[in-house]
PDB file of C-alpha atoms in Angstrom:
ATOM      1  CA  UNK A   1     -20.205  15.000  -9.884  1.00 82.00           C
ATOM      2  CA  UNK A   2     -18.241  11.896 -10.671  1.00 81.00           C
ATOM      3  CA  UNK A   3     -18.324  10.737 -14.253  1.00 89.00           C
ATOM      4  CA  UNK A   4     -17.080   7.127 -14.545  1.00 90.00           C
ATOM      5  CA  UNK A   5     -16.355   7.185 -18.112  1.00 91.00           C
ATOM      6  CA  UNK A   6     -14.606  10.522 -18.334  1.00 93.00           C
ATOM      7  CA  UNK A   7     -12.393   9.512 -15.251  1.00 94.00           C
ATOM      8  CA  UNK A   8     -11.478   6.231 -16.931  1.00 94.00           C
ATOM      9  CA  UNK A   9     -10.656   7.738 -20.223  1.00 94.00           C
ATOM     10  CA  UNK A  10      -8.413  10.387 -18.547  1.00 94.00           C
ATOM     11  CA  UNK A  11      -6.633   7.884 -16.472  1.00 94.00           C
ATOM     12  CA  UNK A  12      -5.906   5.546 -19.420  1.00 93.00           C
ATOM     13  CA  UNK A  13      -4.385   8.705 -21.041  1.00 92.00           C
ATOM     14  CA  UNK A  14      -2.100   8.993 -17.832  1.00 90.00           C
ATOM     15  CA  UNK A  15      -3.726  11.548 -16.088  1.00 92.00           C
ATOM     16  CA  UNK A  16      -2.829  11.006 -12.453  1.00 92.00           C
ATOM     17  CA  UNK A  17      -5.087  13.764 -11.025  1.00 93.00           C
ATOM     18  CA  UNK A  18      -8.134  11.681 -12.597  1.00 94.00           C
ATOM     19  CA  UNK A  19      -6.608   8.632 -10.768  1.00 95.00           C
ATOM     20  CA  UNK A  20      -6.488  10.450  -7.514  1.00 94.00           C
ATOM     21  CA  UNK A  21     -10.221  11.347  -8.022  1.00 94.00           C
ATOM     22  CA  UNK A  22     -10.829   7.535  -8.335  1.00 95.00           C
ATOM     23  CA  UNK A  23      -9.176   6.773  -5.312  1.00 95.00           C
ATOM     24  CA  UNK A  24     -10.954   9.424  -3.710  1.00 94.00           C
ATOM     25  CA  UNK A  25     -14.133   8.212  -4.863  1.00 94.00           C
ATOM     26  CA  UNK A  26     -13.749   4.687  -3.911  1.00 95.00           C
ATOM     27  CA  UNK A  27     -11.436   4.502  -0.708  1.00 94.00           C
ATOM     28  CA  UNK A  28     -14.529   4.298   1.523  1.00 93.00           C
ATOM     29  CA  UNK A  29     -16.034   1.211  -0.343  1.00 93.00           C
ATOM     30  CA  UNK A  30     -12.405  -0.250  -0.453  1.00 95.00           C
ATOM     31  CA  UNK A  31     -11.862   0.422   3.260  1.00 94.00           C
ATOM     32  CA  UNK A  32     -15.277  -0.918   4.105  1.00 92.00           C
ATOM     33  CA  UNK A  33     -14.816  -4.263   2.422  1.00 92.00           C
ATOM     34  CA  UNK A  34     -11.088  -4.676   3.629  1.00 93.00           C
ATOM     35  CA  UNK A  35     -11.594  -3.753   7.158  1.00 90.00           C
ATOM     36  CA  UNK A  36     -14.765  -6.027   7.305  1.00 88.00           C
ATOM     37  CA  UNK A  37     -12.500  -9.140   6.193  1.00 89.00           C
ATOM     38  CA  UNK A  38      -9.110  -8.333   7.706  1.00 89.00           C
ATOM     39  CA  UNK A  39      -8.493  -7.493  11.079  1.00 83.00           C
ATOM     40  CA  UNK A  40      -4.956  -6.263  11.207  1.00 85.00           C
ATOM     41  CA  UNK A  41      -5.253  -2.408  11.124  1.00 83.00           C
ATOM     42  CA  UNK A  42      -1.569  -2.195   9.597  1.00 83.00           C
ATOM     43  CA  UNK A  43      -2.472  -4.779   6.961  1.00 90.00           C
ATOM     44  CA  UNK A  44      -5.874  -2.989   5.854  1.00 93.00           C
ATOM     45  CA  UNK A  45      -4.055   0.246   4.533  1.00 91.00           C
ATOM     46  CA  UNK A  46      -1.636  -1.920   2.759  1.00 92.00           C
ATOM     47  CA  UNK A  47      -4.290  -4.001   1.150  1.00 95.00           C
ATOM     48  CA  UNK A  48      -6.178  -0.861   0.058  1.00 95.00           C
ATOM     49  CA  UNK A  49      -3.015   0.348  -1.644  1.00 94.00           C
ATOM     50  CA  UNK A  50      -2.694  -2.928  -3.201  1.00 94.00           C
ATOM     51  CA  UNK A  51      -6.305  -2.876  -4.467  1.00 96.00           C
ATOM     52  CA  UNK A  52      -5.754   0.762  -5.869  1.00 96.00           C
ATOM     53  CA  UNK A  53      -2.448  -0.452  -7.735  1.00 94.00           C
ATOM     54  CA  UNK A  54      -4.310  -3.182  -9.209  1.00 95.00           C
ATOM     55  CA  UNK A  55      -7.365  -1.013 -10.442  1.00 96.00           C
ATOM     56  CA  UNK A  56      -4.770   1.210 -12.126  1.00 94.00           C
ATOM     57  CA  UNK A  57      -2.913  -1.563 -13.986  1.00 93.00           C
ATOM     58  CA  UNK A  58      -6.264  -3.206 -14.970  1.00 93.00           C
ATOM     59  CA  UNK A  59      -8.316  -0.436 -15.761  1.00 93.00           C
ATOM     60  CA  UNK A  60      -7.760  -0.952 -19.574  1.00 93.00           C
ATOM     61  CA  UNK A  61      -9.511  -4.162 -19.245  1.00 93.00           C
ATOM     62  CA  UNK A  62     -12.610  -2.498 -17.603  1.00 93.00           C
ATOM     63  CA  UNK A  63     -15.449  -2.469 -20.360  1.00 89.00           C
ATOM     64  CA  UNK A  64     -18.286  -0.566 -18.654  1.00 90.00           C
ATOM     65  CA  UNK A  65     -20.333  -3.827 -18.476  1.00 89.00           C
ATOM     66  CA  UNK A  66     -20.785  -3.240 -14.916  1.00 90.00           C
ATOM     67  CA  UNK A  67     -20.521  -0.315 -12.532  1.00 92.00           C
ATOM     68  CA  UNK A  68     -17.104   0.883 -11.802  1.00 94.00           C
ATOM     69  CA  UNK A  69     -17.873   0.481  -8.045  1.00 94.00           C
ATOM     70  CA  UNK A  70     -18.891  -3.056  -8.616  1.00 95.00           C
ATOM     71  CA  UNK A  71     -15.608  -3.767 -10.302  1.00 95.00           C
ATOM     72  CA  UNK A  72     -13.617  -1.946  -7.614  1.00 95.00           C
ATOM     73  CA  UNK A  73     -15.348  -3.874  -4.859  1.00 95.00           C
ATOM     74  CA  UNK A  74     -14.702  -7.260  -6.734  1.00 95.00           C
ATOM     75  CA  UNK A  75     -11.038  -6.360  -7.067  1.00 96.00           C
ATOM     76  CA  UNK A  76     -10.936  -5.610  -3.146  1.00 96.00           C
ATOM     77  CA  UNK A  77     -12.899  -8.733  -2.252  1.00 94.00           C
ATOM     78  CA  UNK A  78     -10.519 -11.052  -3.960  1.00 94.00           C
ATOM     79  CA  UNK A  79      -7.455  -9.021  -2.929  1.00 95.00           C
ATOM     80  CA  UNK A  80      -8.833  -9.426   0.635  1.00 93.00           C
ATOM     81  CA  UNK A  81      -9.777 -13.067   0.457  1.00 92.00           C
ATOM     82  CA  UNK A  82      -6.392 -13.958  -1.077  1.00 92.00           C
ATOM     83  CA  UNK A  83      -4.673 -11.949   1.663  1.00 91.00           C
ATOM     84  CA  UNK A  84      -6.344 -14.130   4.270  1.00 88.00           C
ATOM     85  CA  UNK A  85      -5.565 -17.316   2.480  1.00 87.00           C
ATOM     86  CA  UNK A  86      -1.744 -16.288   1.862  1.00 84.00           C
ATOM     87  CA  UNK A  87      -0.828 -14.599   5.158  1.00 78.00           C
ATOM     88  CA  UNK A  88      -3.147 -15.928   7.891  1.00 68.00           C
ATOM     89  CA  UNK A  89      -2.763 -19.529   6.817  1.00 59.00           C
ATOM     90  CA  UNK A  90      -6.648 -19.676   7.159  1.00 55.00           C
ATOM     91  CA  UNK A  91      -9.165 -21.480   4.994  1.00 47.00           C
ATOM     92  CA  UNK A  92     -11.914 -18.691   4.156  1.00 53.00           C
ATOM     93  CA  UNK A  93     -15.197 -19.928   5.824  1.00 54.00           C
ATOM     94  CA  UNK A  94     -17.948 -21.188   3.465  1.00 49.00           C
ATOM     95  CA  UNK A  95     -21.269 -22.078   4.801  1.00 47.00           C
ATOM     96  CA  UNK A  96     -21.103 -23.125   8.536  1.00 53.00           C
ATOM     97  CA  UNK A  97     -23.854 -25.811   8.934  1.00 52.00           C
ATOM     98  CA  UNK A  98     -24.676 -24.517  12.561  1.00 56.00           C
ATOM     99  CA  UNK A  99     -24.968 -20.834  11.999  1.00 55.00           C
ATOM    100  CA  UNK A 100     -28.213 -20.662  13.937  1.00 57.00           C
ATOM    101  CA  UNK A 101     -26.335 -21.561  17.132  1.00 58.00           C
ATOM    102  CA  UNK A 102     -23.357 -19.290  16.457  1.00 59.00           C
ATOM    103  CA  UNK A 103     -21.825 -18.310  19.534  1.00 59.00           C
ATOM    104  CA  UNK A 104     -20.523 -14.931  19.901  1.00 60.00           C
ATOM    105  CA  UNK A 105     -17.533 -14.293  22.459  1.00 58.00           C
ATOM    106  CA  UNK A 106     -18.269 -10.840  23.217  1.00 55.00           C
ATOM    107  CA  UNK A 107     -21.745 -11.338  24.569  1.00 53.00           C
ATOM    108  CA  UNK A 108     -22.791  -8.399  27.103  1.00 58.00           C
ATOM    109  CA  UNK A 109     -25.412  -6.492  25.465  1.00 55.00           C
ATOM    110  CA  UNK A 110     -26.963  -5.775  28.970  1.00 56.00           C
ATOM    111  CA  UNK A 111     -24.142  -3.459  29.746  1.00 57.00           C
ATOM    112  CA  UNK A 112     -24.501  -1.216  26.729  1.00 56.00           C
ATOM    113  CA  UNK A 113     -25.838   2.195  27.273  1.00 60.00           C
ATOM    114  CA  UNK A 114     -25.957   4.579  24.156  1.00 70.00           C
ATOM    115  CA  UNK A 115     -26.653   3.807  20.453  1.00 68.00           C
ATOM    116  CA  UNK A 116     -23.075   4.556  19.628  1.00 72.00           C
ATOM    117  CA  UNK A 117     -22.296   2.042  22.141  1.00 76.00           C
ATOM    118  CA  UNK A 118     -24.532  -0.559  20.377  1.00 76.00           C
ATOM    119  CA  UNK A 119     -23.188   0.403  17.104  1.00 78.00           C
ATOM    120  CA  UNK A 120     -19.464  -0.623  18.225  1.00 80.00           C
ATOM    121  CA  UNK A 121     -21.096  -3.798  19.870  1.00 82.00           C
ATOM    122  CA  UNK A 122     -22.797  -4.858  16.619  1.00 84.00           C
ATOM    123  CA  UNK A 123     -19.453  -3.989  14.668  1.00 84.00           C
ATOM    124  CA  UNK A 124     -17.647  -6.488  17.085  1.00 84.00           C
ATOM    125  CA  UNK A 125     -20.205  -8.971  16.409  1.00 86.00           C
ATOM    126  CA  UNK A 126     -20.084  -8.694  12.633  1.00 87.00           C
ATOM    127  CA  UNK A 127     -16.187  -9.198  13.154  1.00 85.00           C
ATOM    128  CA  UNK A 128     -16.905 -12.563  14.613  1.00 86.00           C
ATOM    129  CA  UNK A 129     -19.185 -13.813  11.705  1.00 88.00           C
ATOM    130  CA  UNK A 130     -17.738 -16.076   9.051  1.00 88.00           C
ATOM    131  CA  UNK A 131     -16.010 -13.862   6.040  1.00 88.00           C
ATOM    132  CA  UNK A 132     -18.843 -14.395   3.594  1.00 89.00           C
ATOM    133  CA  UNK A 133     -21.408 -13.194   6.101  1.00 91.00           C
ATOM    134  CA  UNK A 134     -19.518 -10.102   6.939  1.00 90.00           C
ATOM    135  CA  UNK A 135     -18.840  -9.438   3.123  1.00 91.00           C
ATOM    136  CA  UNK A 136     -22.585  -9.627   2.258  1.00 93.00           C
ATOM    137  CA  UNK A 137     -23.718  -7.439   5.307  1.00 92.00           C
ATOM    138  CA  UNK A 138     -21.226  -4.889   4.305  1.00 91.00           C
ATOM    139  CA  UNK A 139     -21.740  -4.780   0.740  1.00 93.00           C
ATOM    140  CA  UNK A 140     -25.700  -4.581   1.209  1.00 93.00           C
ATOM    141  CA  UNK A 141     -26.101  -2.271   4.155  1.00 90.00           C
ATOM    142  CA  UNK A 142     -23.128   0.014   4.119  1.00 85.00           C
ATOM    143  CA  UNK A 143     -22.232   0.174   0.371  1.00 83.00           C
ATOM    144  CA  UNK A 144     -25.901  -0.206  -0.839  1.00 84.00           C
ATOM    145  CA  UNK A 145     -25.173  -2.895  -3.629  1.00 92.00           C
ATOM    146  CA  UNK A 146     -27.922  -5.005  -4.896  1.00 93.00           C
ATOM    147  CA  UNK A 147     -28.112  -8.752  -4.362  1.00 93.00           C
ATOM    148  CA  UNK A 148     -27.284  -9.102  -8.274  1.00 94.00           C
ATOM    149  CA  UNK A 149     -24.385  -6.681  -7.775  1.00 94.00           C
ATOM    150  CA  UNK A 150     -23.039  -8.459  -4.698  1.00 95.00           C
ATOM    151  CA  UNK A 151     -23.378 -11.861  -6.783  1.00 95.00           C
ATOM    152  CA  UNK A 152     -21.122 -10.118  -9.361  1.00 93.00           C
ATOM    153  CA  UNK A 153     -18.609  -9.147  -6.846  1.00 94.00           C
ATOM    154  CA  UNK A 154     -18.243 -12.276  -4.827  1.00 93.00           C
ATOM    155  CA  UNK A 155     -19.237 -14.828  -7.388  1.00 93.00           C
ATOM    156  CA  UNK A 156     -21.759 -16.392  -5.277  1.00 93.00           C
ATOM    157  CA  UNK A 157     -25.297 -17.374  -6.400  1.00 95.00           C
ATOM    158  CA  UNK A 158     -28.097 -14.853  -5.487  1.00 93.00           C
ATOM    159  CA  UNK A 159     -29.896 -17.139  -3.619  1.00 93.00           C
ATOM    160  CA  UNK A 160     -26.865 -18.167  -1.318  1.00 94.00           C
ATOM    161  CA  UNK A 161     -26.368 -14.376  -0.718  1.00 94.00           C
ATOM    162  CA  UNK A 162     -30.090 -13.854   0.178  1.00 93.00           C
ATOM    163  CA  UNK A 163     -29.685 -16.773   2.752  1.00 93.00           C
ATOM    164  CA  UNK A 164     -26.466 -15.442   4.214  1.00 93.00           C
ATOM    165  CA  UNK A 165     -27.822 -11.934   4.453  1.00 93.00           C
ATOM    166  CA  UNK A 166     -31.053 -13.328   6.303  1.00 93.00           C
ATOM    167  CA  UNK A 167     -29.059 -15.381   8.687  1.00 92.00           C
ATOM    168  CA  UNK A 168     -26.719 -12.992   9.706  1.00 92.00           C
ATOM    169  CA  UNK A 169     -29.267 -10.268  10.319  1.00 92.00           C
ATOM    170  CA  UNK A 170     -31.348 -12.642  12.342  1.00 91.00           C
ATOM    171  CA  UNK A 171     -28.140 -13.536  14.515  1.00 90.00           C
ATOM    172  CA  UNK A 172     -27.468  -9.818  14.984  1.00 90.00           C
ATOM    173  CA  UNK A 173     -31.113  -8.836  15.699  1.00 89.00           C
ATOM    174  CA  UNK A 174     -31.223 -11.522  18.538  1.00 87.00           C
ATOM    175  CA  UNK A 175     -28.271  -9.748  20.136  1.00 82.00           C
ATOM    176  CA  UNK A 176     -29.437  -6.166  19.605  1.00 82.00           C
ATOM    177  CA  UNK A 177     -33.087  -7.172  20.956  1.00 81.00           C
ATOM    178  CA  UNK A 178     -31.662  -7.800  24.447  1.00 77.00           C
ATOM    179  CA  UNK A 179     -30.395  -4.104  24.453  1.00 73.00           C
ATOM    180  CA  UNK A 180     -33.638  -2.834  23.259  1.00 71.00           C
ATOM    181  CA  UNK A 181     -35.725  -4.787  25.707  1.00 71.00           C
ATOM    182  CA  UNK A 182     -33.561  -3.554  28.571  1.00 65.00           C
ATOM    183  CA  UNK A 183     -34.165  -0.037  27.218  1.00 59.00           C
ATOM    184  CA  UNK A 184     -37.782  -0.230  27.210  1.00 53.00           C
ATOM    185  CA  UNK A 185     -38.166  -1.349  30.622  1.00 50.00           C
TER     186      UNK A 185
ATOM    187  CA  UNK B   1     -52.170  -8.244  12.778  1.00 49.00           C
ATOM    188  CA  UNK B   2     -50.901 -11.637  11.423  1.00 56.00           C
ATOM    189  CA  UNK B   3     -47.402 -12.653  13.091  1.00 66.00           C
ATOM    190  CA  UNK B   4     -44.552 -12.402  10.823  1.00 74.00           C
ATOM    191  CA  UNK B   5     -41.822 -14.720  10.630  1.00 83.00           C
ATOM    192  CA  UNK B   6     -38.216 -13.234  10.526  1.00 82.00           C
ATOM    193  CA  UNK B   7     -37.937 -13.442   6.695  1.00 85.00           C
ATOM    194  CA  UNK B   8     -41.114 -11.461   6.329  1.00 86.00           C
ATOM    195  CA  UNK B   9     -40.357  -9.092   9.065  1.00 86.00           C
ATOM    196  CA  UNK B  10     -36.732  -8.310   7.430  1.00 88.00           C
ATOM    197  CA  UNK B  11     -38.402  -7.719   4.032  1.00 87.00           C
ATOM    198  CA  UNK B  12     -41.421  -5.460   5.862  1.00 86.00           C
ATOM    199  CA  UNK B  13     -38.714  -3.174   7.680  1.00 85.00           C
ATOM    200  CA  UNK B  14     -36.645  -3.030   4.412  1.00 83.00           C
ATOM    201  CA  UNK B  15     -39.536  -1.920   2.387  1.00 82.00           C
ATOM    202  CA  UNK B  16     -40.824   0.652   4.889  1.00 77.00           C
ATOM    203  CA  UNK B  17     -37.484   2.088   5.298  1.00 71.00           C
ATOM    204  CA  UNK B  18     -37.157   2.484   1.723  1.00 61.00           C
ATOM    205  CA  UNK B  19     -40.501   4.307   1.476  1.00 61.00           C
ATOM    206  CA  UNK B  20     -39.657   6.350   4.700  1.00 61.00           C
ATOM    207  CA  UNK B  21     -42.977   5.112   6.282  1.00 58.00           C
ATOM    208  CA  UNK B  22     -43.623   6.129   9.663  1.00 57.00           C
ATOM    209  CA  UNK B  23     -44.197   2.913  11.713  1.00 56.00           C
ATOM    210  CA  UNK B  24     -43.639   3.961  15.348  1.00 56.00           C
ATOM    211  CA  UNK B  25     -46.308   2.585  17.532  1.00 58.00           C
ATOM    212  CA  UNK B  26     -47.587   0.189  14.966  1.00 60.00           C
ATOM    213  CA  UNK B  27     -44.818  -2.425  15.154  1.00 69.00           C
ATOM    214  CA  UNK B  28     -43.800  -5.377  17.347  1.00 76.00           C
ATOM    215  CA  UNK B  29     -40.576  -5.527  19.313  1.00 78.00           C
ATOM    216  CA  UNK B  30     -39.081  -7.973  16.720  1.00 81.00           C
ATOM    217  CA  UNK B  31     -39.692  -5.365  14.027  1.00 83.00           C
ATOM    218  CA  UNK B  32     -38.419  -2.599  16.317  1.00 83.00           C
ATOM    219  CA  UNK B  33     -35.114  -4.474  16.727  1.00 85.00           C
ATOM    220  CA  UNK B  34     -34.683  -5.154  12.945  1.00 87.00           C
ATOM    221  CA  UNK B  35     -35.498  -1.451  12.342  1.00 87.00           C
ATOM    222  CA  UNK B  36     -32.748  -0.528  14.985  1.00 85.00           C
ATOM    223  CA  UNK B  37     -30.301  -3.071  13.482  1.00 88.00           C
ATOM    224  CA  UNK B  38     -30.800  -1.803   9.938  1.00 88.00           C
ATOM    225  CA  UNK B  39     -30.043   1.843  11.365  1.00 86.00           C
ATOM    226  CA  UNK B  40     -26.854   0.706  13.188  1.00 85.00           C
ATOM    227  CA  UNK B  41     -25.613  -1.462  10.032  1.00 87.00           C
ATOM    228  CA  UNK B  42     -25.782   1.657   7.759  1.00 86.00           C
ATOM    229  CA  UNK B  43     -23.781   3.718   9.957  1.00 84.00           C
ATOM    230  CA  UNK B  44     -20.428   4.454   8.778  1.00 82.00           C
ATOM    231  CA  UNK B  45     -17.465   2.780  10.831  1.00 80.00           C
ATOM    232  CA  UNK B  46     -15.570   5.038  12.952  1.00 77.00           C
ATOM    233  CA  UNK B  47     -12.222   4.070  11.668  1.00 82.00           C
ATOM    234  CA  UNK B  48     -11.039   5.215   8.251  1.00 86.00           C
ATOM    235  CA  UNK B  49      -7.939   5.490   6.133  1.00 89.00           C
ATOM    236  CA  UNK B  50      -5.666   8.462   6.532  1.00 90.00           C
ATOM    237  CA  UNK B  51      -6.614  11.797   5.086  1.00 90.00           C
ATOM    238  CA  UNK B  52      -3.610  11.707   2.488  1.00 92.00           C
ATOM    239  CA  UNK B  53      -4.295   8.095   1.460  1.00 93.00           C
ATOM    240  CA  UNK B  54      -5.386   8.958  -2.301  1.00 93.00           C
ATOM    241  CA  UNK B  55      -2.139  11.308  -2.502  1.00 94.00           C
ATOM    242  CA  UNK B  56       0.054   8.549  -1.205  1.00 93.00           C
ATOM    243  CA  UNK B  57      -1.434   5.741  -3.385  1.00 94.00           C
ATOM    244  CA  UNK B  58      -1.163   8.164  -6.444  1.00 94.00           C
ATOM    245  CA  UNK B  59       2.536   8.781  -5.730  1.00 93.00           C
ATOM    246  CA  UNK B  60       3.132   5.002  -5.401  1.00 92.00           C
ATOM    247  CA  UNK B  61       1.526   4.511  -8.641  1.00 91.00           C
ATOM    248  CA  UNK B  62       3.131   7.062 -10.409  1.00 90.00           C
ATOM    249  CA  UNK B  63       6.647   5.829  -9.402  1.00 89.00           C
ATOM    250  CA  UNK B  64       5.835   2.165 -10.236  1.00 86.00           C
ATOM    251  CA  UNK B  65       4.733   3.487 -13.809  1.00 84.00           C
ATOM    252  CA  UNK B  66       8.081   5.491 -13.921  1.00 84.00           C
ATOM    253  CA  UNK B  67      10.326   2.547 -13.005  1.00 82.00           C
ATOM    254  CA  UNK B  68       8.248   0.407 -15.736  1.00 83.00           C
ATOM    255  CA  UNK B  69       8.702   2.966 -18.240  1.00 84.00           C
ATOM    256  CA  UNK B  70      12.291   3.443 -17.578  1.00 81.00           C
ATOM    257  CA  UNK B  71      12.986  -0.485 -17.732  1.00 81.00           C
ATOM    258  CA  UNK B  72      10.994  -0.450 -21.131  1.00 85.00           C
ATOM    259  CA  UNK B  73      13.331   2.349 -22.122  1.00 83.00           C
ATOM    260  CA  UNK B  74      16.426   0.605 -21.092  1.00 80.00           C
ATOM    261  CA  UNK B  75      15.427  -2.835 -22.944  1.00 84.00           C
ATOM    262  CA  UNK B  76      14.543  -0.645 -26.205  1.00 88.00           C
ATOM    263  CA  UNK B  77      17.924   1.028 -25.977  1.00 83.00           C
ATOM    264  CA  UNK B  78      19.645  -2.349 -25.804  1.00 83.00           C
ATOM    265  CA  UNK B  79      17.860  -3.603 -28.557  1.00 88.00           C
ATOM    266  CA  UNK B  80      18.547  -0.489 -30.648  1.00 89.00           C
ATOM    267  CA  UNK B  81      22.267  -1.096 -29.637  1.00 84.00           C
ATOM    268  CA  UNK B  82      22.450  -4.651 -30.911  1.00 84.00           C
ATOM    269  CA  UNK B  83      20.470  -3.988 -33.929  1.00 89.00           C
ATOM    270  CA  UNK B  84      22.751  -0.944 -34.713  1.00 86.00           C
ATOM    271  CA  UNK B  85      25.823  -2.986 -34.022  1.00 81.00           C
ATOM    272  CA  UNK B  86      24.476  -5.854 -36.242  1.00 82.00           C
ATOM    273  CA  UNK B  87      23.772  -3.127 -39.214  1.00 86.00           C
ATOM    274  CA  UNK B  88      27.068  -1.619 -38.994  1.00 79.00           C
ATOM    275  CA  UNK B  89      29.097  -4.775 -39.152  1.00 74.00           C
ATOM    276  CA  UNK B  90      26.943  -6.163 -42.087  1.00 79.00           C
ATOM    277  CA  UNK B  91      27.654  -3.021 -43.870  1.00 78.00           C
ATOM    278  CA  UNK B  92      31.322  -2.865 -42.872  1.00 72.00           C
ATOM    279  CA  UNK B  93      31.535  -6.307 -44.138  1.00 72.00           C
ATOM    280  CA  UNK B  94      29.889  -5.784 -47.368  1.00 73.00           C
ATOM    281  CA  UNK B  95      32.133  -2.794 -48.129  1.00 72.00           C
ATOM    282  CA  UNK B  96      35.436  -4.223 -47.235  1.00 67.00           C
ATOM    283  CA  UNK B  97      35.395  -7.544 -45.490  1.00 62.00           C
ATOM    284  CA  UNK B  98      39.340  -7.746 -44.881  1.00 63.00           C
ATOM    285  CA  UNK B  99      39.469  -4.628 -42.769  1.00 62.00           C
ATOM    286  CA  UNK B 100      36.638  -5.491 -40.800  1.00 59.00           C
ATOM    287  CA  UNK B 101      38.130  -9.138 -40.051  1.00 70.00           C
ATOM    288  CA  UNK B 102      40.389  -7.470 -37.548  1.00 73.00           C
ATOM    289  CA  UNK B 103      37.541  -5.647 -35.606  1.00 70.00           C
ATOM    290  CA  UNK B 104      35.303  -8.844 -35.731  1.00 71.00           C
ATOM    291  CA  UNK B 105      38.280 -10.984 -34.386  1.00 76.00           C
ATOM    292  CA  UNK B 106      38.852  -8.655 -31.613  1.00 76.00           C
ATOM    293  CA  UNK B 107      35.078  -8.772 -30.884  1.00 74.00           C
ATOM    294  CA  UNK B 108      35.204 -12.475 -30.683  1.00 76.00           C
ATOM    295  CA  UNK B 109      38.255 -12.467 -28.470  1.00 80.00           C
ATOM    296  CA  UNK B 110      36.582 -10.546 -25.789  1.00 80.00           C
ATOM    297  CA  UNK B 111      32.866 -11.779 -26.519  1.00 79.00           C
ATOM    298  CA  UNK B 112      32.293 -12.919 -22.996  1.00 86.00           C
ATOM    299  CA  UNK B 113      33.206  -9.559 -21.428  1.00 85.00           C
ATOM    300  CA  UNK B 114      30.799  -7.971 -23.727  1.00 81.00           C
ATOM    301  CA  UNK B 115      28.183 -10.585 -22.881  1.00 83.00           C
ATOM    302  CA  UNK B 116      28.872 -10.576 -19.212  1.00 89.00           C
ATOM    303  CA  UNK B 117      28.702  -6.555 -19.339  1.00 87.00           C
ATOM    304  CA  UNK B 118      25.224  -6.712 -20.796  1.00 82.00           C
ATOM    305  CA  UNK B 119      24.096  -9.415 -18.556  1.00 83.00           C
ATOM    306  CA  UNK B 120      25.168  -7.620 -15.276  1.00 88.00           C
ATOM    307  CA  UNK B 121      23.772  -4.427 -16.433  1.00 83.00           C
ATOM    308  CA  UNK B 122      20.329  -6.108 -16.971  1.00 80.00           C
ATOM    309  CA  UNK B 123      20.586  -8.197 -13.913  1.00 83.00           C
ATOM    310  CA  UNK B 124      21.204  -5.038 -11.574  1.00 84.00           C
ATOM    311  CA  UNK B 125      18.235  -3.453 -13.378  1.00 75.00           C
ATOM    312  CA  UNK B 126      15.886  -6.235 -12.793  1.00 75.00           C
ATOM    313  CA  UNK B 127      17.054  -6.981  -9.116  1.00 80.00           C
ATOM    314  CA  UNK B 128      16.521  -3.178  -8.513  1.00 78.00           C
ATOM    315  CA  UNK B 129      12.911  -3.481  -9.611  1.00 71.00           C
ATOM    316  CA  UNK B 130      12.189  -6.539  -7.756  1.00 71.00           C
ATOM    317  CA  UNK B 131      13.555  -5.089  -4.413  1.00 75.00           C
ATOM    318  CA  UNK B 132      11.804  -1.774  -4.957  1.00 70.00           C
ATOM    319  CA  UNK B 133       8.380  -3.534  -5.686  1.00 63.00           C
ATOM    320  CA  UNK B 134       8.900  -5.790  -2.818  1.00 63.00           C
ATOM    321  CA  UNK B 135       9.376  -2.923  -0.474  1.00 62.00           C
ATOM    322  CA  UNK B 136       6.535  -0.612  -2.139  1.00 54.00           C
ATOM    323  CA  UNK B 137       3.933  -1.333   0.839  1.00 51.00           C
ATOM    324  CA  UNK B 138       6.269  -1.218   3.665  1.00 52.00           C
ATOM    325  CA  UNK B 139       7.503   2.066   3.248  1.00 48.00           C
TER     326      UNK B 139
END
């Protein structure tokens, strides 16, 4: 079992095996968050590496006030956002006013046959949502963080997170519904 | 059953999911769609990082830590060297000022060569660190 305190103490003493253990423990989390924010596959691995190098460098500042996973996710979120701002010359979306009328470009749920295909389709839809929505959906559903923890990670107020989550799920449900209706006929 | 709006539905499906409640046959199409969506959202993406990712990152962190420690050693060595030269010169001056005058004069004559040598060594070391660091994610 992964013992945060023990592993952190060992890393701070220079134990690289303990660091490798930490990477193994959180690589999925870091990958999930990064891959939902950054679309370029080559850059995803580089950003994940950068995140763990930052984790190693800054570990002495970690004071166990939060879960280690929350702290790692926070570093991941800001590294990916900074990357988007820096290299993709792109403003990170905040709160689009017309999200209810959001238009997905890949819009053909009628052609989907299996649950796996729907999962891929939903993944594509998620990637078309604004960054903040993608982050909230990923952290909540895939990494099972609470709303409070997501607030800690992203710096967004809990009410805003709740609202993003609700709107993103509503949008996605409307698309999935089409597939289900066809399936039930 | 009273018709729930989307917010209530999301909450209801989530709670039932947490409690692992059997809801088949009791729920509306909207609730079914949410249930299905939540299942899909919890599925791991097909792509993942390479299997040796943790080993690669560890090696890179180790290499970077080694470089930092080497740079620190060089700087310490330089500081020790400067302090040692200072102490030796002070001691020699205190013991016999006249004899050291020649040594001091020679050192003064070639001071720019000494300064340039030390500066070049430090610059090479610094540039090496910068270039290696810049390429660290590209290899």
